[in-house]
Amino acid sequence: MQEILTPARQGSRGGGWGLGLGLVLVVLLVVAGLTFATLRSTGVVGGPSETERRAAALAQEQADLRSGLGVFMEIRAVFFGAERRYLPAMHQARVQIQEYNTELAQVEAQIDEINSANAARLRGCGSSCPDLDYPAYPKMPELGPQIKDLKAVVQRTGELHGQLSALRETGVLAMAYSDLLSAVDLLGEDARENLASLKDMRRKPKTGSYADGRTRLRIGTLNGNSSLPVIRRMNGNLVRLLERTDLPVRGYDLPGGRDRDRSDHSTAV
């Protein structure tokens, strides 16, 4: 029984060594498998590297941005077309109004001189006052072309408001769409108010009297371009978006890119 239970010395040593070596090999295989699985899941072995994954993500972001940006830039270009019509119309209106006011002031001064020189003859003359040679009043500015342009701007900004409101962009261009909508509304409001003012200016004065400057046109009541601060913010955000996604600015009508028309603010910052 003792011989059976007690293995031979040589056999015992050989069996223990083989069992230990087998266990070591099994452990090594398990560790190697786990290591390989970890490396594969992280992309180090058997898959895309971290650099490759980042490049793929950037390429996808660029593709998505190009698609959405193309539509946005088309709408933006329509807005700047309206601005190009608004700006010269208001410039020309101001020039005509200022010229009229200047001529009117000169006529008023001449009338004052004539009245002063004939003060004695005019004093207490009643219905028999002398017929003095007064200068003619200047003609009111026409302002017809400017009114036509402003009507077109009001219509176009109204259309753009409806289009932008319907899109409701929620992606990376959400802020750009919000800024563009604000710029459209501000320009449209300026155009509407100026249109009403110019129409009122074209009405003939109730009397031909120049007293108190009642026939002078109030150029200071006209609006400028309230949308410009929003345009600058929108353009700056778009440039930063392109830089973040590593897209060239030179291909767009933006600051640092191509300027399609210098008479608008498409590249203002």
PDB file of C-alpha atoms in Angstrom:
ATOM      1  CA  MET A   1       0.000   0.000   0.000  1.00  0.00           C
ATOM      2  CA  GLN A   2       2.827   2.422   0.843  1.00  0.00           C
ATOM      3  CA  GLU A   3       4.502   1.715  -2.455  1.00  0.00           C
ATOM      4  CA  ILE A   4       1.280   2.449  -4.253  1.00  0.00           C
ATOM      5  CA  LEU A   5       0.584   5.718  -2.389  1.00  0.00           C
ATOM      6  CA  THR A   6       4.176   6.942  -2.594  1.00  0.00           C
ATOM      7  CA  PRO A   7       5.193   7.701  -6.206  1.00  0.00           C
ATOM      8  CA  ALA A   8       8.682   7.003  -7.324  1.00  0.00           C
ATOM      9  CA  ARG A   9      11.078   9.950  -6.734  1.00  0.00           C
ATOM     10  CA  GLN A  10      11.938  10.388 -10.404  1.00  0.00           C
ATOM     11  CA  GLY A  11       8.365  10.130 -11.599  1.00  0.00           C
ATOM     12  CA  SER A  12       7.155  12.589  -8.952  1.00  0.00           C
ATOM     13  CA  ARG A  13       9.589  15.271 -10.002  1.00  0.00           C
ATOM     14  CA  GLY A  14       8.796  14.931 -13.678  1.00  0.00           C
ATOM     15  CA  GLY A  15       5.001  15.060 -13.193  1.00  0.00           C
ATOM     16  CA  GLY A  16       5.089  18.168 -10.985  1.00  0.00           C
ATOM     17  CA  TRP A  17       7.270  20.059 -13.398  1.00  0.00           C
ATOM     18  CA  GLY A  18       5.038  19.264 -16.336  1.00  0.00           C
ATOM     19  CA  LEU A  19       1.889  20.314 -14.472  1.00  0.00           C
ATOM     20  CA  GLY A  20       3.472  23.620 -13.385  1.00  0.00           C
ATOM     21  CA  LEU A  21       4.661  24.391 -16.881  1.00  0.00           C
ATOM     22  CA  GLY A  22       1.213  23.708 -18.261  1.00  0.00           C
ATOM     23  CA  LEU A  23      -0.393  26.054 -15.771  1.00  0.00           C
ATOM     24  CA  VAL A  24       2.100  28.788 -16.645  1.00  0.00           C
ATOM     25  CA  LEU A  25       1.375  28.372 -20.340  1.00  0.00           C
ATOM     26  CA  VAL A  26      -2.370  28.555 -19.735  1.00  0.00           C
ATOM     27  CA  VAL A  27      -1.988  31.735 -17.692  1.00  0.00           C
ATOM     28  CA  LEU A  28       0.248  33.286 -20.348  1.00  0.00           C
ATOM     29  CA  LEU A  29      -2.269  32.442 -23.053  1.00  0.00           C
ATOM     30  CA  VAL A  30      -5.119  33.980 -21.056  1.00  0.00           C
ATOM     31  CA  VAL A  31      -3.122  37.158 -20.378  1.00  0.00           C
ATOM     32  CA  ALA A  32      -2.094  37.375 -24.016  1.00  0.00           C
ATOM     33  CA  GLY A  33      -5.693  36.954 -25.127  1.00  0.00           C
ATOM     34  CA  LEU A  34      -6.927  39.639 -22.784  1.00  0.00           C
ATOM     35  CA  THR A  35      -4.123  41.974 -23.862  1.00  0.00           C
ATOM     36  CA  PHE A  36      -4.873  41.391 -27.523  1.00  0.00           C
ATOM     37  CA  ALA A  37      -8.576  42.000 -26.966  1.00  0.00           C
ATOM     38  CA  THR A  38      -7.798  45.241 -25.147  1.00  0.00           C
ATOM     39  CA  LEU A  39      -5.429  46.426 -27.854  1.00  0.00           C
ATOM     40  CA  ARG A  40      -7.916  45.538 -30.538  1.00  0.00           C
ATOM     41  CA  SER A  41     -10.742  47.384 -28.815  1.00  0.00           C
ATOM     42  CA  THR A  42      -8.572  50.508 -28.501  1.00  0.00           C
ATOM     43  CA  GLY A  43      -7.499  50.324 -32.120  1.00  0.00           C
ATOM     44  CA  VAL A  44      -3.836  49.621 -31.408  1.00  0.00           C
ATOM     45  CA  VAL A  45      -3.965  46.138 -32.966  1.00  0.00           C
ATOM     46  CA  GLY A  46      -6.291  44.840 -35.626  1.00  0.00           C
ATOM     47  CA  GLY A  47      -8.299  48.115 -36.103  1.00  0.00           C
ATOM     48  CA  PRO A  48      -8.025  51.841 -36.835  1.00  0.00           C
ATOM     49  CA  SER A  49      -5.660  53.832 -34.673  1.00  0.00           C
ATOM     50  CA  GLU A  50      -6.697  56.829 -32.612  1.00  0.00           C
ATOM     51  CA  THR A  51      -5.298  59.129 -35.294  1.00  0.00           C
ATOM     52  CA  GLU A  52      -7.226  57.281 -37.972  1.00  0.00           C
ATOM     53  CA  ARG A  53     -10.455  57.474 -35.982  1.00  0.00           C
ATOM     54  CA  ARG A  54     -10.006  61.202 -35.461  1.00  0.00           C
ATOM     55  CA  ALA A  55      -9.320  61.714 -39.146  1.00  0.00           C
ATOM     56  CA  ALA A  56     -12.440  59.733 -40.060  1.00  0.00           C
ATOM     57  CA  ALA A  57     -14.555  61.713 -37.589  1.00  0.00           C
ATOM     58  CA  LEU A  58     -13.186  64.994 -38.965  1.00  0.00           C
ATOM     59  CA  ALA A  59     -13.898  63.901 -42.533  1.00  0.00           C
ATOM     60  CA  GLN A  60     -17.472  63.040 -41.598  1.00  0.00           C
ATOM     61  CA  GLU A  61     -17.909  66.369 -39.799  1.00  0.00           C
ATOM     62  CA  GLN A  62     -16.551  68.199 -42.837  1.00  0.00           C
ATOM     63  CA  ALA A  63     -18.915  66.355 -45.152  1.00  0.00           C
ATOM     64  CA  ASP A  64     -21.915  67.141 -42.947  1.00  0.00           C
ATOM     65  CA  LEU A  65     -20.889  70.784 -42.613  1.00  0.00           C
ATOM     66  CA  ARG A  66     -20.315  71.244 -46.344  1.00  0.00           C
ATOM     67  CA  SER A  67     -23.784  69.976 -47.109  1.00  0.00           C
ATOM     68  CA  GLY A  68     -25.536  72.211 -44.608  1.00  0.00           C
ATOM     69  CA  LEU A  69     -23.257  75.169 -45.214  1.00  0.00           C
ATOM     70  CA  GLY A  70     -24.001  75.130 -48.930  1.00  0.00           C
ATOM     71  CA  VAL A  71     -27.714  75.675 -48.320  1.00  0.00           C
ATOM     72  CA  PHE A  72     -27.047  78.279 -45.635  1.00  0.00           C
ATOM     73  CA  MET A  73     -24.666  80.291 -47.809  1.00  0.00           C
ATOM     74  CA  GLU A  74     -27.228  80.410 -50.616  1.00  0.00           C
ATOM     75  CA  ILE A  75     -29.822  81.919 -48.279  1.00  0.00           C
ATOM     76  CA  ARG A  76     -27.185  84.242 -46.859  1.00  0.00           C
ATOM     77  CA  ALA A  77     -26.301  85.421 -50.376  1.00  0.00           C
ATOM     78  CA  VAL A  78     -29.954  86.328 -51.011  1.00  0.00           C
ATOM     79  CA  PHE A  79     -29.940  88.400 -47.828  1.00  0.00           C
ATOM     80  CA  PHE A  80     -26.829  90.280 -48.910  1.00  0.00           C
ATOM     81  CA  GLY A  81     -28.475  90.899 -52.262  1.00  0.00           C
ATOM     82  CA  ALA A  82     -31.252  92.697 -50.376  1.00  0.00           C
ATOM     83  CA  GLU A  83     -28.674  94.638 -48.383  1.00  0.00           C
ATOM     84  CA  ARG A  84     -26.939  95.714 -51.603  1.00  0.00           C
ATOM     85  CA  ARG A  85     -30.237  97.181 -52.739  1.00  0.00           C
ATOM     86  CA  TYR A  86     -30.996  98.821 -49.401  1.00  0.00           C
ATOM     87  CA  LEU A  87     -27.670 100.565 -48.805  1.00  0.00           C
ATOM     88  CA  PRO A  88     -27.398 102.607 -52.044  1.00  0.00           C
ATOM     89  CA  ALA A  89     -31.104 103.434 -51.949  1.00  0.00           C
ATOM     90  CA  MET A  90     -30.734 104.994 -48.527  1.00  0.00           C
ATOM     91  CA  HIS A  91     -27.511 106.753 -49.502  1.00  0.00           C
ATOM     92  CA  GLN A  92     -29.159 108.328 -52.535  1.00  0.00           C
ATOM     93  CA  ALA A  93     -32.226 109.301 -50.501  1.00  0.00           C
ATOM     94  CA  ARG A  94     -30.071 111.043 -47.926  1.00  0.00           C
ATOM     95  CA  VAL A  95     -28.127 112.899 -50.619  1.00  0.00           C
ATOM     96  CA  GLN A  96     -31.323 114.164 -52.248  1.00  0.00           C
ATOM     97  CA  ILE A  97     -32.875 115.158 -48.919  1.00  0.00           C
ATOM     98  CA  GLN A  98     -29.720 116.960 -47.806  1.00  0.00           C
ATOM     99  CA  GLU A  99     -29.515 118.846 -51.107  1.00  0.00           C
ATOM    100  CA  TYR A 100     -33.148 119.880 -50.753  1.00  0.00           C
ATOM    101  CA  ASN A 101     -32.666 121.059 -47.181  1.00  0.00           C
ATOM    102  CA  THR A 102     -29.560 123.022 -48.167  1.00  0.00           C
ATOM    103  CA  GLU A 103     -31.353 124.753 -51.054  1.00  0.00           C
ATOM    104  CA  LEU A 104     -34.332 125.441 -48.819  1.00  0.00           C
ATOM    105  CA  ALA A 105     -32.103 127.021 -46.173  1.00  0.00           C
ATOM    106  CA  GLN A 106     -30.573 129.264 -48.829  1.00  0.00           C
ATOM    107  CA  VAL A 107     -34.013 130.361 -50.042  1.00  0.00           C
ATOM    108  CA  GLU A 108     -35.113 131.066 -46.493  1.00  0.00           C
ATOM    109  CA  ALA A 109     -32.026 133.200 -45.925  1.00  0.00           C
ATOM    110  CA  GLN A 110     -32.719 135.175 -49.125  1.00  0.00           C
ATOM    111  CA  ILE A 111     -36.339 135.718 -48.094  1.00  0.00           C
ATOM    112  CA  ASP A 112     -35.198 136.976 -44.689  1.00  0.00           C
ATOM    113  CA  GLU A 113     -32.827 139.421 -46.381  1.00  0.00           C
ATOM    114  CA  ILE A 114     -35.586 140.707 -48.668  1.00  0.00           C
ATOM    115  CA  ASN A 115     -37.999 141.122 -45.773  1.00  0.00           C
ATOM    116  CA  SER A 116     -35.352 142.910 -43.731  1.00  0.00           C
ATOM    117  CA  ALA A 117     -34.536 145.298 -46.582  1.00  0.00           C
ATOM    118  CA  ASN A 118     -38.233 146.101 -47.060  1.00  0.00           C
ATOM    119  CA  ALA A 119     -39.191 146.146 -43.405  1.00  0.00           C
ATOM    120  CA  ALA A 120     -40.457 149.734 -43.536  1.00  0.00           C
ATOM    121  CA  ARG A 121     -42.639 149.068 -46.586  1.00  0.00           C
ATOM    122  CA  LEU A 122     -44.018 145.897 -45.067  1.00  0.00           C
ATOM    123  CA  ARG A 123     -44.774 147.364 -41.654  1.00  0.00           C
ATOM    124  CA  GLY A 124     -48.508 147.800 -41.300  1.00  0.00           C
ATOM    125  CA  CYS A 125     -49.133 147.435 -45.024  1.00  0.00           C
ATOM    126  CA  GLY A 126     -52.062 145.139 -44.484  1.00  0.00           C
ATOM    127  CA  SER A 127     -53.674 144.092 -47.764  1.00  0.00           C
ATOM    128  CA  SER A 128     -51.638 146.570 -49.802  1.00  0.00           C
ATOM    129  CA  CYS A 129     -48.180 145.125 -49.151  1.00  0.00           C
ATOM    130  CA  PRO A 130     -45.708 145.473 -51.998  1.00  0.00           C
ATOM    131  CA  ASP A 131     -45.168 142.556 -54.333  1.00  0.00           C
ATOM    132  CA  LEU A 132     -41.570 141.621 -53.566  1.00  0.00           C
ATOM    133  CA  ASP A 133     -39.430 139.372 -55.760  1.00  0.00           C
ATOM    134  CA  TYR A 134     -38.973 136.309 -53.597  1.00  0.00           C
ATOM    135  CA  PRO A 135     -36.903 133.340 -54.820  1.00  0.00           C
ATOM    136  CA  ALA A 136     -38.713 130.125 -55.720  1.00  0.00           C
ATOM    137  CA  TYR A 137     -38.738 127.280 -53.296  1.00  0.00           C
ATOM    138  CA  PRO A 138     -36.735 124.186 -54.333  1.00  0.00           C
ATOM    139  CA  LYS A 139     -38.619 121.203 -55.661  1.00  0.00           C
ATOM    140  CA  MET A 140     -39.243 118.357 -53.284  1.00  0.00           C
ATOM    141  CA  PRO A 141     -36.960 115.377 -53.915  1.00  0.00           C
ATOM    142  CA  GLU A 142     -38.558 112.730 -56.105  1.00  0.00           C
ATOM    143  CA  LEU A 143     -37.456 109.683 -54.059  1.00  0.00           C
ATOM    144  CA  GLY A 144     -39.457 107.383 -56.353  1.00  0.00           C
ATOM    145  CA  PRO A 145     -36.597 104.979 -57.215  1.00  0.00           C
ATOM    146  CA  GLN A 146     -35.582 104.750 -53.568  1.00  0.00           C
ATOM    147  CA  ILE A 147     -39.134 103.979 -52.484  1.00  0.00           C
ATOM    148  CA  LYS A 148     -39.299 101.235 -55.116  1.00  0.00           C
ATOM    149  CA  ASP A 149     -36.059  99.705 -53.835  1.00  0.00           C
ATOM    150  CA  LEU A 150     -37.218  99.786 -50.235  1.00  0.00           C
ATOM    151  CA  LYS A 151     -40.470  98.073 -51.170  1.00  0.00           C
ATOM    152  CA  ALA A 152     -38.450  95.296 -52.809  1.00  0.00           C
ATOM    153  CA  VAL A 153     -36.254  94.947 -49.718  1.00  0.00           C
ATOM    154  CA  VAL A 154     -39.283  94.732 -47.448  1.00  0.00           C
ATOM    155  CA  GLN A 155     -40.752  91.992 -49.622  1.00  0.00           C
ATOM    156  CA  ARG A 156     -37.499  90.030 -49.857  1.00  0.00           C
ATOM    157  CA  THR A 157     -36.757  90.152 -46.128  1.00  0.00           C
ATOM    158  CA  GLY A 158     -40.306  89.001 -45.429  1.00  0.00           C
ATOM    159  CA  GLU A 159     -39.780  85.995 -47.699  1.00  0.00           C
ATOM    160  CA  LEU A 160     -36.446  85.198 -46.053  1.00  0.00           C
ATOM    161  CA  HIS A 161     -38.005  85.414 -42.608  1.00  0.00           C
ATOM    162  CA  GLY A 162     -40.548  82.757 -43.556  1.00  0.00           C
ATOM    163  CA  GLN A 163     -37.896  80.532 -45.133  1.00  0.00           C
ATOM    164  CA  LEU A 164     -35.512  80.720 -42.178  1.00  0.00           C
ATOM    165  CA  SER A 165     -38.266  80.242 -39.623  1.00  0.00           C
ATOM    166  CA  ALA A 166     -39.377  77.058 -41.370  1.00  0.00           C
ATOM    167  CA  LEU A 167     -35.892  75.488 -41.405  1.00  0.00           C
ATOM    168  CA  ARG A 168     -35.340  75.422 -37.612  1.00  0.00           C
ATOM    169  CA  GLU A 169     -31.728  74.230 -37.846  1.00  0.00           C
ATOM    170  CA  THR A 170     -30.517  72.495 -34.662  1.00  0.00           C
ATOM    171  CA  GLY A 171     -27.041  71.274 -35.716  1.00  0.00           C
ATOM    172  CA  VAL A 172     -23.678  73.035 -35.805  1.00  0.00           C
ATOM    173  CA  LEU A 173     -25.212  75.807 -37.938  1.00  0.00           C
ATOM    174  CA  ALA A 174     -27.997  76.594 -35.470  1.00  0.00           C
ATOM    175  CA  MET A 175     -26.287  79.768 -34.247  1.00  0.00           C
ATOM    176  CA  ALA A 176     -25.571  80.904 -37.796  1.00  0.00           C
ATOM    177  CA  TYR A 177     -29.222  80.467 -38.773  1.00  0.00           C
ATOM    178  CA  SER A 178     -30.323  82.353 -35.670  1.00  0.00           C
ATOM    179  CA  ASP A 179     -27.981  85.251 -36.465  1.00  0.00           C
ATOM    180  CA  LEU A 180     -29.081  85.360 -40.086  1.00  0.00           C
ATOM    181  CA  LEU A 181     -32.733  85.457 -39.081  1.00  0.00           C
ATOM    182  CA  SER A 182     -32.006  88.351 -36.716  1.00  0.00           C
ATOM    183  CA  ALA A 183     -30.118  90.214 -39.444  1.00  0.00           C
ATOM    184  CA  VAL A 184     -32.985  89.682 -41.891  1.00  0.00           C
ATOM    185  CA  ASP A 185     -35.559  90.995 -39.426  1.00  0.00           C
ATOM    186  CA  LEU A 186     -33.471  94.046 -38.509  1.00  0.00           C
ATOM    187  CA  LEU A 187     -32.862  95.006 -42.132  1.00  0.00           C
ATOM    188  CA  GLY A 188     -36.531  94.475 -42.937  1.00  0.00           C
ATOM    189  CA  GLU A 189     -37.591  96.708 -40.054  1.00  0.00           C
ATOM    190  CA  ASP A 190     -35.191  99.456 -41.149  1.00  0.00           C
ATOM    191  CA  ALA A 191     -36.540  99.244 -44.684  1.00  0.00           C
ATOM    192  CA  ARG A 192     -40.191  99.368 -43.552  1.00  0.00           C
ATOM    193  CA  GLU A 193     -39.688 102.380 -41.319  1.00  0.00           C
ATOM    194  CA  ASN A 194     -37.640 104.265 -43.900  1.00  0.00           C
ATOM    195  CA  LEU A 195     -40.202 103.470 -46.568  1.00  0.00           C
ATOM    196  CA  ALA A 196     -42.926 105.063 -44.448  1.00  0.00           C
ATOM    197  CA  SER A 197     -40.710 108.109 -43.792  1.00  0.00           C
ATOM    198  CA  LEU A 198     -39.877 108.650 -47.458  1.00  0.00           C
ATOM    199  CA  LYS A 199     -43.518 108.353 -48.450  1.00  0.00           C
ATOM    200  CA  ASP A 200     -44.403 110.962 -45.851  1.00  0.00           C
ATOM    201  CA  MET A 201     -41.646 113.268 -47.106  1.00  0.00           C
ATOM    202  CA  ARG A 202     -43.040 113.185 -50.630  1.00  0.00           C
ATOM    203  CA  ARG A 203     -46.317 114.716 -49.488  1.00  0.00           C
ATOM    204  CA  LYS A 204     -46.575 118.393 -50.336  1.00  0.00           C
ATOM    205  CA  PRO A 205     -46.398 120.781 -47.374  1.00  0.00           C
ATOM    206  CA  LYS A 206     -49.710 122.157 -46.199  1.00  0.00           C
ATOM    207  CA  THR A 207     -48.569 125.748 -46.729  1.00  0.00           C
ATOM    208  CA  GLY A 208     -45.934 127.475 -48.767  1.00  0.00           C
ATOM    209  CA  SER A 209     -44.543 129.193 -45.701  1.00  0.00           C
ATOM    210  CA  TYR A 210     -40.978 128.576 -44.716  1.00  0.00           C
ATOM    211  CA  ALA A 211     -41.509 129.794 -41.156  1.00  0.00           C
ATOM    212  CA  ASP A 212     -39.896 127.614 -38.461  1.00  0.00           C
ATOM    213  CA  GLY A 213     -38.482 125.376 -41.191  1.00  0.00           C
ATOM    214  CA  ARG A 214     -41.714 123.426 -41.361  1.00  0.00           C
ATOM    215  CA  THR A 215     -41.010 122.265 -44.926  1.00  0.00           C
ATOM    216  CA  ARG A 216     -37.549 120.938 -44.140  1.00  0.00           C
ATOM    217  CA  LEU A 217     -37.222 117.173 -44.337  1.00  0.00           C
ATOM    218  CA  ARG A 218     -36.093 115.423 -41.191  1.00  0.00           C
ATOM    219  CA  ILE A 219     -33.191 113.344 -42.438  1.00  0.00           C
ATOM    220  CA  GLY A 220     -32.229 112.401 -38.887  1.00  0.00           C
ATOM    221  CA  THR A 221     -35.312 110.207 -38.540  1.00  0.00           C
ATOM    222  CA  LEU A 222     -34.070 107.740 -41.160  1.00  0.00           C
ATOM    223  CA  ASN A 223     -32.614 104.439 -39.985  1.00  0.00           C
ATOM    224  CA  GLY A 224     -29.205 103.175 -40.957  1.00  0.00           C
ATOM    225  CA  ASN A 225     -28.323  99.474 -41.043  1.00  0.00           C
ATOM    226  CA  SER A 226     -29.233  97.954 -37.692  1.00  0.00           C
ATOM    227  CA  SER A 227     -28.271  94.465 -38.861  1.00  0.00           C
ATOM    228  CA  LEU A 228     -24.540  95.193 -39.181  1.00  0.00           C
ATOM    229  CA  PRO A 229     -23.517  94.107 -35.637  1.00  0.00           C
ATOM    230  CA  VAL A 230     -25.347  90.806 -36.087  1.00  0.00           C
ATOM    231  CA  ILE A 231     -23.769  90.311 -39.521  1.00  0.00           C
ATOM    232  CA  ARG A 232     -20.315  90.765 -38.040  1.00  0.00           C
ATOM    233  CA  ARG A 233     -21.041  88.253 -35.287  1.00  0.00           C
ATOM    234  CA  MET A 234     -22.434  85.740 -37.789  1.00  0.00           C
ATOM    235  CA  ASN A 235     -19.415  86.065 -40.082  1.00  0.00           C
ATOM    236  CA  GLY A 236     -16.960  85.653 -37.216  1.00  0.00           C
ATOM    237  CA  ASN A 237     -18.706  82.527 -35.936  1.00  0.00           C
ATOM    238  CA  LEU A 238     -18.738  80.993 -39.417  1.00  0.00           C
ATOM    239  CA  VAL A 239     -15.016  81.585 -39.882  1.00  0.00           C
ATOM    240  CA  ARG A 240     -14.257  79.980 -36.516  1.00  0.00           C
ATOM    241  CA  LEU A 241     -16.470  77.013 -37.420  1.00  0.00           C
ATOM    242  CA  LEU A 242     -14.546  76.455 -40.651  1.00  0.00           C
ATOM    243  CA  GLU A 243     -11.222  76.745 -38.863  1.00  0.00           C
ATOM    244  CA  ARG A 244     -12.337  74.244 -36.204  1.00  0.00           C
ATOM    245  CA  THR A 245     -13.270  71.708 -38.872  1.00  0.00           C
ATOM    246  CA  ASP A 246     -10.126  72.419 -40.895  1.00  0.00           C
ATOM    247  CA  LEU A 247     -12.045  73.674 -43.952  1.00  0.00           C
ATOM    248  CA  PRO A 248     -10.513  76.451 -46.112  1.00  0.00           C
ATOM    249  CA  VAL A 249     -12.127  79.864 -45.698  1.00  0.00           C
ATOM    250  CA  ARG A 250     -10.933  81.008 -49.115  1.00  0.00           C
ATOM    251  CA  GLY A 251     -13.740  79.111 -50.821  1.00  0.00           C
ATOM    252  CA  TYR A 252     -16.485  81.147 -49.149  1.00  0.00           C
ATOM    253  CA  ASP A 253     -17.768  84.719 -49.170  1.00  0.00           C
ATOM    254  CA  LEU A 254     -16.415  85.327 -45.675  1.00  0.00           C
ATOM    255  CA  PRO A 255     -13.699  87.361 -43.948  1.00  0.00           C
ATOM    256  CA  GLY A 256     -10.423  85.989 -45.237  1.00  0.00           C
ATOM    257  CA  GLY A 257     -12.152  84.375 -48.214  1.00  0.00           C
ATOM    258  CA  ARG A 258     -13.451  85.680 -51.503  1.00  0.00           C
ATOM    259  CA  ASP A 259     -15.429  88.914 -51.574  1.00  0.00           C
ATOM    260  CA  ARG A 260     -18.196  88.631 -54.153  1.00  0.00           C
ATOM    261  CA  ASP A 261     -19.345  92.216 -53.799  1.00  0.00           C
ATOM    262  CA  ARG A 262     -17.770  95.000 -51.768  1.00  0.00           C
ATOM    263  CA  SER A 263     -21.030  96.917 -51.562  1.00  0.00           C
ATOM    264  CA  ASP A 264     -22.412  94.589 -48.881  1.00  0.00           C
ATOM    265  CA  HIS A 265     -21.130  93.310 -45.539  1.00  0.00           C
ATOM    266  CA  SER A 266     -20.620  89.654 -46.418  1.00  0.00           C
ATOM    267  CA  THR A 267     -16.999  89.859 -45.228  1.00  0.00           C
ATOM    268  CA  ALA A 268     -17.464  92.344 -42.369  1.00  0.00           C
ATOM    269  CA  VAL A 269     -16.061  91.437 -38.947  1.00  0.00           C
TER     270      VAL A 269
END
